[in-house]
Amino acid sequence: MSERILCVDDDSNVLAAYKRALHRRFQLDTAEGGEEALAAVAAQGPYAVVVADMRMPEMNGVELLARLRALAPDTVRMMLTGNADQQTALEAVNEGHIFRFLTKPCPPEVFAQALEAGIRQYHLITAERELLSKTLAGAVRVLTDVLTLVSPVAFGRATRVRRIVAELCREMGIADAWRVEMAAMLSQIGCVAVPENIIVRAYRGEELSGTEQEAFCSYPRVGRDLLAAIPRLEQIAEIVGYQEKLFNGRGFPPDYRSGEQIPVGSRVLKLALDWDTLISGGLSPEMALAEINDREGHYDPRVLEAVTAVLQVTEMHVVRRVMVNDLVDGMILAEDVRSLQETLLCSKGQEVTTAIRTRLRNYAVNIGIPKPIKVFVPMKVGAAYPLDGCEYVEETTIE
């Protein structure tokens, strides 16, 4: 058999006996003690089977096999001991998750049969892992291919969002970040059930009718249901299902979850999706960041910190709501400005100039403008008050 086996014992005579008896049937390496065994696994592994003696100085067999499980989870672990008491067996099974428990003295033929059984078990483990890996990768590839054909716009968004998500995961040090990245890549799969024109307008942040909004809001649920039917994608399906859930519990799905109860991958994905919408709508990165920071309760504060660090902006904007008379040249309109008669006066993204201020003041006096105006205000990082001289309306009075 080609698979290698590692025997661990603090007695060199015992190790020599293993080699003499088994070298014709197995590729056998030896280690005198736990530390030497771990070093061998790190440098030469993985081994198909590791057999450890229970009674060894500094690190006993239970401790070694427990550490080996974390280092090489596919390796089949066995234990040999001359003290076959019940407690030793329980510790070995519970902590080391051993495959076989053998007692000394162990006849060579019995030992060889146990090693052969261990190698067969290793074959089963690795074959199942490879099958699952290839099956999973194939399923994901088919889904993304379908999305590419049915909705190239949705596929393009998923690709952009995945890049943002990868950077946020690295910045936050998220464990199993691959799941979050895969969820980002599959986040728009539910859009196959939504008309293309609705998808395009929603991605741009345009206003949708009630029925259009209802259709678009169904895509996370559709995506979750599609992915949940594939084995090993259950966690990714949950991330996709909660991608439009706000940190404060609002959004959809409309259930009890909020804050830390929402999967961390969904919290990362929500911010990345909204970032993409704002950028696709024509905002600069600085203004998109200002808009995101203005949305109280929408995002996990940890994700907000990460996106600020990832962007590395040197000039920030903040969102303020000001009365018409407090507009200052250089501000950027953060929303369309309409009169009480719904006439569009200025478009979102326009820079405030003297002419615009005059136009808005005339309408405010003669026809009326329904509420304070939402603007982006440039602010140097670390400054306490942007553009001194403006009287800002408290945001709590606007809603």
One Martini backbone bead per residue (centre of mass of N, CA, C, O) as a GRO file, in nm:
protein
  399
    1MET     BB    1   0.098   0.035   0.020
    2SER     BB    2   0.123   0.395  -0.025
    3GLU     BB    3   0.039   0.475   0.239
    4ARG     BB    4   0.122   0.646   0.525
    5ILE     BB    5   0.276   0.571   0.845
    6LEU     BB    6   0.259   0.666   1.200
    7CYS     BB    7   0.472   0.592   1.474
    8VAL     BB    8   0.429   0.645   1.835
    9ASP     BB    9   0.715   0.638   2.066
   10ASP     BB   10   0.948   0.643   2.342
   11ASP     BB   11   1.039   0.357   2.229
   12SER     BB   12   1.278   0.249   2.010
   13ASN     BB   13   1.231  -0.060   2.018
   14VAL     BB   14   0.937  -0.058   1.929
   15LEU     BB   15   0.981   0.086   1.658
   16ALA     BB   16   1.172  -0.128   1.541
   17ALA     BB   17   0.964  -0.358   1.549
   18TYR     BB   18   0.764  -0.237   1.354
   19LYS     BB   19   0.953  -0.229   1.107
   20ARG     BB   20   1.025  -0.530   1.089
   21ALA     BB   21   0.715  -0.634   1.066
   22LEU     BB   22   0.597  -0.393   0.834
   23HIS     BB   23   0.777  -0.293   0.584
   24ARG     BB   24   0.651  -0.482   0.351
   25ARG     BB   25   0.339  -0.350   0.378
   26PHE     BB   26   0.449  -0.060   0.477
   27GLN     BB   27   0.477   0.289   0.510
   28LEU     BB   28   0.707   0.363   0.772
   29ASP     BB   29   0.701   0.590   1.035
   30THR     BB   30   0.879   0.759   1.307
   31ALA     BB   31   0.827   0.870   1.661
   32GLU     BB   32   0.971   1.022   1.965
   33GLY     BB   33   0.700   1.166   2.028
   34GLY     BB   34   0.487   1.431   1.998
   35GLU     BB   35   0.659   1.661   1.872
   36GLU     BB   36   0.781   1.488   1.646
   37ALA     BB   37   0.511   1.413   1.518
   38LEU     BB   38   0.409   1.699   1.447
   39ALA     BB   39   0.651   1.769   1.268
   40ALA     BB   40   0.604   1.540   1.062
   41VAL     BB   41   0.322   1.626   0.970
   42ALA     BB   42   0.399   1.916   0.877
   43ALA     BB   43   0.637   1.817   0.673
   44GLN     BB   44   0.506   1.511   0.555
   45GLY     BB   45   0.227   1.540   0.519
   46PRO     BB   46  -0.015   1.332   0.504
   47TYR     BB   47  -0.140   1.077   0.695
   48ALA     BB   48  -0.337   0.804   0.709
   49VAL     BB   49  -0.186   0.694   0.979
   50VAL     BB   50  -0.192   0.717   1.345
   51VAL     BB   51   0.014   0.573   1.604
   52ALA     BB   52  -0.028   0.588   1.965
   53ASP     BB   53   0.097   0.610   2.261
   54MET     BB   54  -0.006   0.676   2.578
   55ARG     BB   55   0.275   0.650   2.741
   56MET     BB   56   0.416   0.973   2.751
   57PRO     BB   57   0.619   1.217   2.775
   58GLU     BB   58   0.474   1.550   2.797
   59MET     BB   59   0.293   1.373   2.570
   60ASN     BB   60   0.025   1.211   2.530
   61GLY     BB   61  -0.185   1.041   2.326
   62VAL     BB   62  -0.437   1.219   2.358
   63GLU     BB   63  -0.304   1.491   2.301
   64LEU     BB   64  -0.194   1.424   2.024
   65LEU     BB   65  -0.462   1.342   1.878
   66ALA     BB   66  -0.606   1.611   1.927
   67ARG     BB   67  -0.397   1.785   1.765
   68LEU     BB   68  -0.411   1.620   1.502
   69ARG     BB   69  -0.705   1.679   1.428
   70ALA     BB   70  -0.646   1.983   1.362
   71LEU     BB   71  -0.407   1.936   1.155
   72ALA     BB   72  -0.533   1.629   1.047
   73PRO     BB   73  -0.854   1.532   1.000
   74ASP     BB   74  -0.817   1.274   0.794
   75THR     BB   75  -0.662   1.125   0.988
   76VAL     BB   76  -0.615   0.820   1.123
   77ARG     BB   77  -0.672   0.722   1.465
   78MET     BB   78  -0.455   0.549   1.702
   79MET     BB   79  -0.420   0.323   1.998
   80LEU     BB   80  -0.162   0.231   2.232
   81THR     BB   81  -0.182   0.016   2.531
   82GLY     BB   82  -0.102  -0.121   2.864
   83ASN     BB   83  -0.358   0.059   2.992
   84ALA     BB   84  -0.686  -0.074   2.975
   85ASP     BB   85  -0.866   0.140   3.088
   86GLN     BB   86  -1.160   0.309   3.078
   87GLN     BB   87  -1.059   0.605   3.095
   88THR     BB   88  -0.859   0.593   2.862
   89ALA     BB   89  -1.066   0.523   2.644
   90LEU     BB   90  -1.249   0.769   2.676
   91GLU     BB   91  -1.038   0.988   2.617
   92ALA     BB   92  -0.958   0.888   2.336
   93VAL     BB   93  -1.240   0.913   2.204
   94ASN     BB   94  -1.328   1.210   2.289
   95GLU     BB   95  -1.048   1.368   2.213
   96GLY     BB   96  -0.917   1.193   1.962
   97HIS     BB   97  -1.100   1.034   1.775
   98ILE     BB   98  -1.074   0.728   1.742
   99PHE     BB   99  -1.071   0.423   1.559
  100ARG     BB  100  -0.861   0.261   1.744
  101PHE     BB  101  -0.812   0.026   2.028
  102LEU     BB  102  -0.501  -0.093   2.151
  103THR     BB  103  -0.327  -0.359   2.305
  104LYS     BB  104  -0.076  -0.456   2.511
  105PRO     BB  105   0.019  -0.688   2.338
  106CYS     BB  106   0.041  -0.675   1.972
  107PRO     BB  107   0.000  -0.860   1.725
  108PRO     BB  108   0.111  -0.824   1.410
  109GLU     BB  109  -0.154  -0.911   1.261
  110VAL     BB  110  -0.346  -0.726   1.414
  111PHE     BB  111  -0.201  -0.465   1.347
  112ALA     BB  112  -0.223  -0.491   1.035
  113GLN     BB  113  -0.533  -0.499   1.021
  114ALA     BB  114  -0.573  -0.218   1.147
  115LEU     BB  115  -0.418  -0.059   0.928
  116GLU     BB  116  -0.592  -0.144   0.689
  117ALA     BB  117  -0.854  -0.024   0.804
  118GLY     BB  118  -0.744   0.267   0.821
  119ILE     BB  119  -0.692   0.303   0.516
  120ARG     BB  120  -0.982   0.257   0.425
  121GLN     BB  121  -1.094   0.498   0.584
  122TYR     BB  122  -0.925   0.710   0.439
  123HIS     BB  123  -1.047   0.662   0.162
  124LEU     BB  124  -1.336   0.737   0.236
  125ILE     BB  125  -1.286   1.026   0.331
  126THR     BB  126  -1.141   1.141   0.074
  127ALA     BB  127  -1.354   1.059  -0.134
  128GLU     BB  128  -1.590   1.219  -0.014
  129ARG     BB  129  -1.457   1.495  -0.023
  130GLU     BB  130  -1.407   1.501  -0.329
  131LEU     BB  131  -1.697   1.462  -0.417
  132LEU     BB  132  -1.818   1.706  -0.272
  133SER     BB  133  -1.636   1.918  -0.397
  134LYS     BB  134  -1.711   1.865  -0.696
  135THR     BB  135  -2.016   1.889  -0.664
  136LEU     BB  136  -2.022   2.174  -0.551
  137ALA     BB  137  -1.864   2.315  -0.774
  138GLY     BB  138  -2.060   2.230  -1.001
  139ALA     BB  139  -2.318   2.363  -0.889
  140VAL     BB  140  -2.210   2.652  -0.882
  141ARG     BB  141  -2.137   2.671  -1.182
  142VAL     BB  142  -2.422   2.628  -1.290
  143LEU     BB  143  -2.558   2.869  -1.151
  144THR     BB  144  -2.376   3.090  -1.275
  145ASP     BB  145  -2.438   3.019  -1.568
  146VAL     BB  146  -2.739   3.074  -1.554
  147LEU     BB  147  -2.716   3.370  -1.469
  148THR     BB  148  -2.560   3.464  -1.718
  149LEU     BB  149  -2.792   3.393  -1.924
  150VAL     BB  150  -3.047   3.526  -1.786
  151SER     BB  151  -2.859   3.759  -1.603
  152PRO     BB  152  -2.602   3.961  -1.660
  153VAL     BB  153  -2.653   4.184  -1.454
  154ALA     BB  154  -2.654   4.003  -1.200
  155PHE     BB  155  -2.374   3.883  -1.242
  156GLY     BB  156  -2.218   4.148  -1.232
  157ARG     BB  157  -2.294   4.218  -0.945
  158ALA     BB  158  -2.182   3.967  -0.803
  159THR     BB  159  -1.888   4.021  -0.885
  160ARG     BB  160  -1.855   4.296  -0.745
  161VAL     BB  161  -1.942   4.210  -0.456
  162ARG     BB  162  -1.728   3.993  -0.404
  163ARG     BB  163  -1.488   4.187  -0.385
  164ILE     BB  164  -1.585   4.344  -0.140
  165VAL     BB  165  -1.624   4.105   0.052
  166ALA     BB  166  -1.330   4.008   0.057
  167GLU     BB  167  -1.216   4.266   0.190
  168LEU     BB  168  -1.392   4.264   0.446
  169CYS     BB  169  -1.309   3.985   0.553
  170ARG     BB  170  -1.010   4.052   0.588
  171GLU     BB  171  -1.045   4.296   0.779
  172MET     BB  172  -1.227   4.115   0.996
  173GLY     BB  173  -1.142   3.808   1.019
  174ILE     BB  174  -1.318   3.591   0.886
  175ALA     BB  175  -1.432   3.293   0.918
  176ASP     BB  176  -1.498   3.131   0.645
  177ALA     BB  177  -1.496   3.334   0.390
  178TRP     BB  178  -1.584   3.153   0.152
  179ARG     BB  179  -1.886   3.156   0.217
  180VAL     BB  180  -1.933   3.458   0.170
  181GLU     BB  181  -1.827   3.465  -0.122
  182MET     BB  182  -2.026   3.258  -0.232
  183ALA     BB  183  -2.280   3.414  -0.152
  184ALA     BB  184  -2.217   3.655  -0.333
  185MET     BB  185  -2.213   3.495  -0.604
  186LEU     BB  186  -2.526   3.382  -0.524
  187SER     BB  187  -2.716   3.628  -0.445
  188GLN     BB  188  -2.865   3.662  -0.756
  189ILE     BB  189  -3.021   3.393  -0.832
  190GLY     BB  190  -3.322   3.497  -0.772
  191CYS     BB  191  -3.342   3.684  -1.041
  192VAL     BB  192  -3.472   3.471  -1.236
  193ALA     BB  193  -3.775   3.573  -1.116
  194VAL     BB  194  -3.703   3.860  -1.240
  195PRO     BB  195  -3.743   4.116  -1.422
  196GLU     BB  196  -3.502   4.291  -1.584
  197ASN     BB  197  -3.607   4.588  -1.555
  198ILE     BB  198  -3.622   4.578  -1.244
  199ILE     BB  199  -3.330   4.515  -1.182
  200VAL     BB  200  -3.198   4.762  -1.312
  201ARG     BB  201  -3.349   4.978  -1.142
  202ALA     BB  202  -3.270   4.875  -0.861
  203TYR     BB  203  -2.955   4.894  -0.896
  204ARG     BB  204  -2.987   5.221  -0.936
  205GLY     BB  205  -3.213   5.326  -0.722
  206GLU     BB  206  -3.486   5.324  -0.830
  207GLU     BB  207  -3.813   5.371  -0.839
  208LEU     BB  208  -4.075   5.157  -0.733
  209SER     BB  209  -4.338   4.994  -0.741
  210GLY     BB  210  -4.517   4.792  -0.550
  211THR     BB  211  -4.499   4.536  -0.738
  212GLU     BB  212  -4.198   4.565  -0.805
  213GLN     BB  213  -4.091   4.550  -0.516
  214GLU     BB  214  -4.207   4.271  -0.454
  215ALA     BB  215  -4.050   4.121  -0.671
  216PHE     BB  216  -3.762   4.199  -0.579
  217CYS     BB  217  -3.789   4.097  -0.271
  218SER     BB  218  -3.789   3.780  -0.361
  219TYR     BB  219  -3.488   3.694  -0.429
  220PRO     BB  220  -3.373   3.582  -0.157
  221ARG     BB  221  -3.581   3.353  -0.124
  222VAL     BB  222  -3.526   3.208  -0.389
  223GLY     BB  223  -3.225   3.162  -0.340
  224ARG     BB  224  -3.248   3.002  -0.080
  225ASP     BB  225  -3.423   2.766  -0.193
  226LEU     BB  226  -3.220   2.669  -0.406
  227LEU     BB  227  -2.970   2.618  -0.209
  228ALA     BB  228  -3.102   2.432   0.017
  229ALA     BB  229  -3.112   2.173  -0.187
  230ILE     BB  230  -2.799   2.174  -0.141
  231PRO     BB  231  -2.559   2.012  -0.020
  232ARG     BB  232  -2.358   2.226   0.192
  233LEU     BB  233  -2.554   2.510   0.145
  234GLU     BB  234  -2.707   2.610   0.399
  235GLN     BB  235  -2.539   2.857   0.500
  236ILE     BB  236  -2.547   3.010   0.232
  237ALA     BB  237  -2.855   3.031   0.216
  238GLU     BB  238  -2.885   3.207   0.469
  239ILE     BB  239  -2.723   3.448   0.374
  240VAL     BB  240  -2.901   3.505   0.127
  241GLY     BB  241  -3.178   3.537   0.284
  242TYR     BB  242  -3.030   3.797   0.467
  243GLN     BB  243  -2.915   4.034   0.269
  244GLU     BB  244  -3.180   4.248   0.338
  245LYS     BB  245  -3.109   4.276   0.635
  246LEU     BB  246  -3.123   4.471   0.900
  247PHE     BB  247  -2.971   4.535   1.199
  248ASN     BB  248  -3.260   4.637   1.332
  249GLY     BB  249  -3.472   4.414   1.171
  250ARG     BB  250  -3.532   4.517   0.919
  251GLY     BB  251  -3.678   4.408   0.645
  252PHE     BB  252  -3.573   4.108   0.471
  253PRO     BB  253  -3.708   3.906   0.645
  254PRO     BB  254  -4.002   3.928   0.857
  255ASP     BB  255  -3.850   3.889   1.156
  256TYR     BB  256  -3.677   3.859   1.471
  257ARG     BB  257  -3.417   3.938   1.356
  258SER     BB  258  -3.109   4.086   1.493
  259GLY     BB  259  -2.807   4.170   1.464
  260GLU     BB  260  -2.631   3.892   1.572
  261GLN     BB  261  -2.858   3.699   1.446
  262ILE     BB  262  -2.737   3.773   1.196
  263PRO     BB  263  -2.549   3.680   0.966
  264VAL     BB  264  -2.241   3.797   0.899
  265GLY     BB  265  -2.257   3.762   0.592
  266SER     BB  266  -2.514   3.938   0.558
  267ARG     BB  267  -2.394   4.201   0.671
  268VAL     BB  268  -2.179   4.230   0.456
  269LEU     BB  269  -2.361   4.205   0.202
  270LYS     BB  270  -2.545   4.449   0.247
  271LEU     BB  271  -2.331   4.669   0.217
  272ALA     BB  272  -2.224   4.585  -0.061
  273LEU     BB  273  -2.490   4.624  -0.214
  274ASP     BB  274  -2.537   4.924  -0.144
  275TRP     BB  275  -2.276   5.025  -0.261
  276ASP     BB  276  -2.334   4.939  -0.553
  277THR     BB  277  -2.588   5.111  -0.589
  278LEU     BB  278  -2.458   5.388  -0.544
  279ILE     BB  279  -2.244   5.369  -0.766
  280SER     BB  280  -2.446   5.303  -1.000
  281GLY     BB  281  -2.598   5.592  -0.939
  282GLY     BB  282  -2.320   5.802  -0.938
  283LEU     BB  283  -2.154   5.789  -0.693
  284SER     BB  284  -1.908   5.852  -0.506
  285PRO     BB  285  -1.729   5.707  -0.263
  286GLU     BB  286  -1.761   5.941  -0.059
  287MET     BB  287  -2.076   5.964  -0.085
  288ALA     BB  288  -2.148   5.671  -0.029
  289LEU     BB  289  -2.033   5.671   0.258
  290ALA     BB  290  -2.217   5.892   0.367
  291GLU     BB  291  -2.484   5.747   0.316
  292ILE     BB  292  -2.427   5.499   0.491
  293ASN     BB  293  -2.374   5.658   0.763
  294ASP     BB  294  -2.680   5.779   0.761
  295ARG     BB  295  -2.796   5.482   0.810
  296GLU     BB  296  -2.956   5.416   1.073
  297GLY     BB  297  -2.941   5.068   1.157
  298HIS     BB  298  -2.844   4.904   0.893
  299TYR     BB  299  -2.549   4.843   1.017
  300ASP     BB  300  -2.275   4.700   1.114
  301PRO     BB  301  -2.025   4.857   1.279
  302ARG     BB  302  -1.794   4.666   1.187
  303VAL     BB  303  -1.845   4.704   0.881
  304LEU     BB  304  -1.807   5.008   0.874
  305GLU     BB  305  -1.513   5.007   0.963
  306ALA     BB  306  -1.409   4.830   0.730
  307VAL     BB  307  -1.490   5.011   0.485
  308THR     BB  308  -1.319   5.253   0.569
  309ALA     BB  309  -1.045   5.101   0.561
  310VAL     BB  310  -1.058   4.997   0.265
  311LEU     BB  311  -1.085   5.282   0.122
  312GLN     BB  312  -0.897   5.513   0.227
  313VAL     BB  313  -0.999   5.795   0.290
  314THR     BB  314  -0.915   6.157   0.290
  315GLU     BB  315  -1.211   6.246   0.201
  316MET     BB  316  -1.506   6.344   0.348
  317HIS     BB  317  -1.856   6.290   0.380
  318VAL     BB  318  -2.162   6.433   0.488
  319VAL     BB  319  -2.489   6.420   0.606
  320ARG     BB  320  -2.731   6.678   0.557
  321ARG     BB  321  -3.004   6.889   0.685
  322VAL     BB  322  -3.130   7.175   0.515
  323MET     BB  323  -3.220   7.475   0.462
  324VAL     BB  324  -3.238   7.679   0.201
  325ASN     BB  325  -3.083   7.928   0.346
  326ASP     BB  326  -2.824   7.714   0.416
  327LEU     BB  327  -2.703   7.704   0.158
  328VAL     BB  328  -2.388   7.607   0.000
  329ASP     BB  329  -2.142   7.630  -0.189
  330GLY     BB  330  -2.046   7.281  -0.272
  331MET     BB  331  -2.270   7.132  -0.228
  332ILE     BB  332  -2.445   6.811  -0.243
  333LEU     BB  333  -2.703   6.656  -0.365
  334ALA     BB  334  -2.879   6.368  -0.206
  335GLU     BB  335  -3.145   6.462  -0.362
  336ASP     BB  336  -3.425   6.527  -0.488
  337VAL     BB  337  -3.585   6.837  -0.575
  338ARG     BB  338  -3.914   6.939  -0.479
  339SER     BB  339  -4.208   7.054  -0.498
  340LEU     BB  340  -4.536   7.057  -0.390
  341GLN     BB  341  -4.603   6.989  -0.713
  342GLU     BB  342  -4.364   6.786  -0.816
  343THR     BB  343  -4.137   6.957  -0.918
  344LEU     BB  344  -3.837   6.938  -1.069
  345LEU     BB  345  -3.550   7.124  -0.968
  346CYS     BB  346  -3.329   6.906  -0.865
  347SER     BB  347  -3.068   6.682  -0.882
  348LYS     BB  348  -2.903   6.435  -0.787
  349GLY     BB  349  -2.555   6.550  -0.759
  350GLN     BB  350  -2.569   6.840  -0.750
  351GLU     BB  351  -2.415   7.140  -0.736
  352VAL     BB  352  -2.408   7.410  -0.545
  353THR     BB  353  -2.524   7.726  -0.652
  354THR     BB  354  -2.635   8.035  -0.697
  355ALA     BB  355  -2.862   7.956  -0.892
  356ILE     BB  356  -2.985   7.730  -0.718
  357ARG     BB  357  -3.045   7.897  -0.467
  358THR     BB  358  -3.238   8.092  -0.605
  359ARG     BB  359  -3.445   7.889  -0.708
  360LEU     BB  360  -3.520   7.761  -0.431
  361ARG     BB  361  -3.609   8.020  -0.288
  362ASN     BB  362  -3.842   8.094  -0.479
  363TYR     BB  363  -4.003   7.833  -0.432
  364ALA     BB  364  -4.028   7.850  -0.124
  365VAL     BB  365  -4.194   8.119  -0.127
  366ASN     BB  366  -4.421   8.063  -0.368
  367ILE     BB  367  -4.472   7.726  -0.333
  368GLY     BB  368  -4.277   7.512  -0.208
  369ILE     BB  369  -4.088   7.307   0.017
  370PRO     BB  370  -4.141   7.023   0.210
  371LYS     BB  371  -3.826   7.005   0.303
  372PRO     BB  372  -3.544   6.955   0.394
  373ILE     BB  373  -3.220   6.928   0.259
  374LYS     BB  374  -3.022   6.682   0.123
  375VAL     BB  375  -2.665   6.675   0.188
  376PHE     BB  376  -2.332   6.698   0.088
  377VAL     BB  377  -2.045   6.741   0.306
  378PRO     BB  378  -1.743   6.845   0.322
  379MET     BB  379  -1.480   6.659   0.512
  380LYS     BB  380  -1.227   6.635   0.703
  381VAL     BB  381  -1.048   6.420   0.858
  382GLY     BB  382  -1.129   6.505   1.202
  383ALA     BB  383  -1.337   6.703   1.180
  384ALA     BB  384  -1.597   6.851   1.353
  385TYR     BB  385  -1.694   7.094   1.138
  386PRO     BB  386  -1.852   7.143   0.856
  387LEU     BB  387  -1.896   7.427   0.731
  388ASP     BB  388  -1.906   7.686   0.875
  389GLY     BB  389  -2.236   7.857   0.922
  390CYS     BB  390  -2.429   7.630   0.935
  391GLU     BB  391  -2.767   7.531   0.986
  392TYR     BB  392  -2.863   7.240   1.123
  393VAL     BB  393  -3.087   6.992   1.107
  394GLU     BB  394  -3.229   6.778   1.295
  395GLU     BB  395  -3.286   6.452   1.210
  396THR     BB  396  -3.529   6.386   1.409
  397THR     BB  397  -3.727   6.612   1.254
  398ILE     BB  398  -3.768   6.471   0.962
  399GLU     BB  399  -3.922   6.187   0.978
   0.00000   0.00000   0.00000
